[in-house]
Amino acid sequence: MIDRRHFSLMTLAALAACSKKPAPAPRPQFKTYSGPPVTQVVVNKGTRRMHLVSGSSVLKSYDVGLGNQPIGHKQFEGDGRTPEGMYFIDRFNPRSRYHLSVGVSYPNDRDRAYAEALRRHPGGDIFIHGRGPEGNALAPRNRDWTAGCIAVTDEEIEEVYAMVNTGVPIMIYA
């Protein structure tokens, strides 16, 4: 036998279940890209521009932010500089604190040898990434806010993340 209290609780639970709105359809987590392959990424630190290139055609260009000490080649961990030279896209991080991130193969053998000769660490974890909450707070006040990475907006990193593949060369120059 059901007492009034149990009946009331069951009635409230049934009404609550009926009044819930259906959950919205899940938003796709990643953009897709079906155009020409990106064969090279070119970053011009002086103009703060990054270009995704296929053969001799520029597919997309972006304004970028750099390390907080943007002039010169990255040499050591913590120097705030963005590397210069030829590297490769080497990894993808869908759980980046900067929305999404695409790894750059810094340091290369030459970078490691230089730092080791001076008994220093060359650093690492250089990425092309979005802003995320931290960058959205810092970028409006200081265009070059990263620790050495290449930053674009969150919407733009979604495009870059979809367009590039592991092994694509990235040329970063002054």
PDB file of C-alpha atoms in Angstrom, residues 21-143:
ATOM      1  CA  LYS A  21      13.130  19.956 -22.548  1.00  0.00           C
ATOM      2  CA  PRO A  22      14.869  17.536 -24.861  1.00  0.00           C
ATOM      3  CA  ALA A  23      18.637  17.932 -24.893  1.00  0.00           C
ATOM      4  CA  PRO A  24      19.942  19.926 -27.866  1.00  0.00           C
ATOM      5  CA  ALA A  25      21.635  17.950 -30.599  1.00  0.00           C
ATOM      6  CA  PRO A  26      25.344  17.640 -29.841  1.00  0.00           C
ATOM      7  CA  ARG A  27      27.511  20.145 -31.686  1.00  0.00           C
ATOM      8  CA  PRO A  28      30.221  18.513 -33.808  1.00  0.00           C
ATOM      9  CA  GLN A  29      33.469  18.645 -31.830  1.00  0.00           C
ATOM     10  CA  PHE A  30      35.778  19.248 -34.779  1.00  0.00           C
ATOM     11  CA  LYS A  31      35.482  20.987 -38.102  1.00  0.00           C
ATOM     12  CA  THR A  32      36.250  19.012 -41.222  1.00  0.00           C
ATOM     13  CA  TYR A  33      38.150  20.071 -44.319  1.00  0.00           C
ATOM     14  CA  SER A  34      37.951  18.606 -47.813  1.00  0.00           C
ATOM     15  CA  GLY A  35      39.902  21.118 -49.915  1.00  0.00           C
ATOM     16  CA  PRO A  36      43.418  20.976 -51.352  1.00  0.00           C
ATOM     17  CA  PRO A  37      46.010  19.569 -48.944  1.00  0.00           C
ATOM     18  CA  VAL A  38      48.103  21.987 -46.909  1.00  0.00           C
ATOM     19  CA  THR A  39      51.671  21.319 -48.032  1.00  0.00           C
ATOM     20  CA  GLN A  40      53.387  23.983 -45.923  1.00  0.00           C
ATOM     21  CA  VAL A  41      52.693  26.429 -43.103  1.00  0.00           C
ATOM     22  CA  VAL A  42      54.596  29.721 -43.367  1.00  0.00           C
ATOM     23  CA  VAL A  43      54.858  32.116 -40.415  1.00  0.00           C
ATOM     24  CA  ASN A  44      56.275  35.620 -40.889  1.00  0.00           C
ATOM     25  CA  LYS A  45      57.057  36.888 -37.391  1.00  0.00           C
ATOM     26  CA  GLY A  46      57.716  40.442 -38.600  1.00  0.00           C
ATOM     27  CA  THR A  47      54.242  40.889 -40.109  1.00  0.00           C
ATOM     28  CA  ARG A  48      52.563  38.602 -37.540  1.00  0.00           C
ATOM     29  CA  ARG A  49      50.978  36.529 -40.340  1.00  0.00           C
ATOM     30  CA  MET A  50      50.609  32.784 -40.832  1.00  0.00           C
ATOM     31  CA  HIS A  51      49.763  31.260 -44.210  1.00  0.00           C
ATOM     32  CA  LEU A  52      48.495  27.761 -44.959  1.00  0.00           C
ATOM     33  CA  VAL A  53      49.879  26.912 -48.393  1.00  0.00           C
ATOM     34  CA  SER A  54      49.057  24.226 -50.952  1.00  0.00           C
ATOM     35  CA  GLY A  55      51.776  24.067 -53.596  1.00  0.00           C
ATOM     36  CA  SER A  56      52.187  27.716 -54.596  1.00  0.00           C
ATOM     37  CA  SER A  57      48.695  28.835 -53.532  1.00  0.00           C
ATOM     38  CA  VAL A  58      47.841  30.408 -50.192  1.00  0.00           C
ATOM     39  CA  LEU A  59      44.684  28.721 -48.909  1.00  0.00           C
ATOM     40  CA  LYS A  60      44.188  30.756 -45.719  1.00  0.00           C
ATOM     41  CA  SER A  61      46.044  33.516 -43.866  1.00  0.00           C
ATOM     42  CA  TYR A  62      45.772  34.523 -40.228  1.00  0.00           C
ATOM     43  CA  ASP A  63      46.988  37.305 -37.970  1.00  0.00           C
ATOM     44  CA  VAL A  64      49.007  35.727 -35.149  1.00  0.00           C
ATOM     45  CA  GLY A  65      50.344  36.507 -31.721  1.00  0.00           C
ATOM     46  CA  LEU A  66      53.808  35.267 -30.764  1.00  0.00           C
ATOM     47  CA  GLY A  67      55.936  34.725 -27.692  1.00  0.00           C
ATOM     48  CA  ASN A  68      56.135  37.600 -25.231  1.00  0.00           C
ATOM     49  CA  GLN A  69      59.718  38.296 -26.448  1.00  0.00           C
ATOM     50  CA  PRO A  70      59.044  38.026 -30.188  1.00  0.00           C
ATOM     51  CA  ILE A  71      62.357  39.249 -31.610  1.00  0.00           C
ATOM     52  CA  GLY A  72      64.985  36.589 -32.264  1.00  0.00           C
ATOM     53  CA  HIS A  73      65.097  32.806 -32.396  1.00  0.00           C
ATOM     54  CA  LYS A  74      64.080  30.719 -29.389  1.00  0.00           C
ATOM     55  CA  GLN A  75      67.233  29.423 -27.705  1.00  0.00           C
ATOM     56  CA  PHE A  76      66.354  28.409 -24.163  1.00  0.00           C
ATOM     57  CA  GLU A  77      63.444  27.337 -22.035  1.00  0.00           C
ATOM     58  CA  GLY A  78      61.638  30.360 -20.626  1.00  0.00           C
ATOM     59  CA  ASP A  79      63.067  32.960 -23.027  1.00  0.00           C
ATOM     60  CA  GLY A  80      59.587  33.862 -24.339  1.00  0.00           C
ATOM     61  CA  ARG A  81      60.717  33.665 -27.964  1.00  0.00           C
ATOM     62  CA  THR A  82      59.055  31.915 -30.885  1.00  0.00           C
ATOM     63  CA  PRO A  83      61.458  29.649 -32.824  1.00  0.00           C
ATOM     64  CA  GLU A  84      62.706  30.497 -36.301  1.00  0.00           C
ATOM     65  CA  GLY A  85      63.566  27.942 -38.950  1.00  0.00           C
ATOM     66  CA  MET A  86      62.134  24.792 -40.510  1.00  0.00           C
ATOM     67  CA  TYR A  87      60.097  22.491 -38.301  1.00  0.00           C
ATOM     68  CA  PHE A  88      57.207  20.065 -38.798  1.00  0.00           C
ATOM     69  CA  ILE A  89      53.679  19.618 -37.508  1.00  0.00           C
ATOM     70  CA  ASP A  90      54.143  16.709 -35.115  1.00  0.00           C
ATOM     71  CA  ARG A  91      51.052  16.322 -32.911  1.00  0.00           C
ATOM     72  CA  PHE A  92      47.516  17.454 -32.128  1.00  0.00           C
ATOM     73  CA  ASN A  93      46.051  18.275 -28.723  1.00  0.00           C
ATOM     74  CA  PRO A  94      42.238  18.315 -28.598  1.00  0.00           C
ATOM     75  CA  ARG A  95      42.315  19.055 -24.840  1.00  0.00           C
ATOM     76  CA  SER A  96      44.536  22.125 -24.957  1.00  0.00           C
ATOM     77  CA  ARG A  97      43.967  24.824 -22.357  1.00  0.00           C
ATOM     78  CA  TYR A  98      44.115  27.136 -25.395  1.00  0.00           C
ATOM     79  CA  HIS A  99      41.041  25.551 -27.052  1.00  0.00           C
ATOM     80  CA  LEU A 100      42.913  23.315 -29.555  1.00  0.00           C
ATOM     81  CA  SER A 101      46.591  23.087 -30.411  1.00  0.00           C
ATOM     82  CA  VAL A 102      48.834  21.800 -33.174  1.00  0.00           C
ATOM     83  CA  GLY A 103      52.381  20.832 -32.208  1.00  0.00           C
ATOM     84  CA  VAL A 104      55.552  22.223 -33.788  1.00  0.00           C
ATOM     85  CA  SER A 105      58.628  19.948 -33.710  1.00  0.00           C
ATOM     86  CA  TYR A 106      60.855  22.439 -31.820  1.00  0.00           C
ATOM     87  CA  PRO A 107      63.537  21.762 -30.662  1.00  0.00           C
ATOM     88  CA  ASN A 108      65.365  20.158 -33.565  1.00  0.00           C
ATOM     89  CA  ASP A 109      68.853  18.633 -33.299  1.00  0.00           C
ATOM     90  CA  ARG A 110      70.572  21.982 -33.939  1.00  0.00           C
ATOM     91  CA  ASP A 111      68.465  23.723 -31.243  1.00  0.00           C
ATOM     92  CA  ARG A 112      69.285  20.989 -28.705  1.00  0.00           C
ATOM     93  CA  ALA A 113      73.012  21.047 -29.513  1.00  0.00           C
ATOM     94  CA  TYR A 114      73.210  24.834 -29.130  1.00  0.00           C
ATOM     95  CA  ALA A 115      71.434  24.831 -25.771  1.00  0.00           C
ATOM     96  CA  GLU A 116      73.423  21.847 -24.475  1.00  0.00           C
ATOM     97  CA  ALA A 117      76.728  23.498 -25.469  1.00  0.00           C
ATOM     98  CA  LEU A 118      75.771  26.322 -23.109  1.00  0.00           C
ATOM     99  CA  ARG A 119      74.478  23.891 -20.454  1.00  0.00           C
ATOM    100  CA  ARG A 120      70.925  25.108 -20.864  1.00  0.00           C
ATOM    101  CA  HIS A 121      67.631  23.433 -21.771  1.00  0.00           C
ATOM    102  CA  PRO A 122      66.217  24.398 -25.196  1.00  0.00           C
ATOM    103  CA  GLY A 123      62.606  24.318 -24.037  1.00  0.00           C
ATOM    104  CA  GLY A 124      59.799  22.678 -25.966  1.00  0.00           C
ATOM    105  CA  ASP A 125      56.033  22.400 -26.200  1.00  0.00           C
ATOM    106  CA  ILE A 126      55.756  24.930 -29.019  1.00  0.00           C
ATOM    107  CA  PHE A 127      52.305  24.941 -30.588  1.00  0.00           C
ATOM    108  CA  ILE A 128      49.999  26.793 -32.913  1.00  0.00           C
ATOM    109  CA  HIS A 129      47.001  27.253 -30.634  1.00  0.00           C
ATOM    110  CA  GLY A 130      43.843  29.203 -29.967  1.00  0.00           C
ATOM    111  CA  ARG A 131      43.356  31.616 -27.134  1.00  0.00           C
ATOM    112  CA  GLY A 132      41.183  29.810 -24.636  1.00  0.00           C
ATOM    113  CA  PRO A 133      40.150  31.781 -21.551  1.00  0.00           C
ATOM    114  CA  GLU A 134      43.715  32.883 -20.703  1.00  0.00           C
ATOM    115  CA  GLY A 135      44.457  34.208 -24.182  1.00  0.00           C
ATOM    116  CA  ASN A 136      41.081  35.910 -24.455  1.00  0.00           C
ATOM    117  CA  ALA A 137      42.024  37.873 -21.338  1.00  0.00           C
ATOM    118  CA  LEU A 138      45.624  38.634 -22.420  1.00  0.00           C
ATOM    119  CA  ALA A 139      45.470  39.137 -26.204  1.00  0.00           C
ATOM    120  CA  PRO A 140      43.424  42.363 -26.212  1.00  0.00           C
ATOM    121  CA  ARG A 141      46.115  44.054 -24.080  1.00  0.00           C
ATOM    122  CA  ASN A 142      49.199  42.431 -25.608  1.00  0.00           C
ATOM    123  CA  ARG A 143      49.292  40.839 -29.034  1.00  0.00           C
TER     124      ARG A 143
END
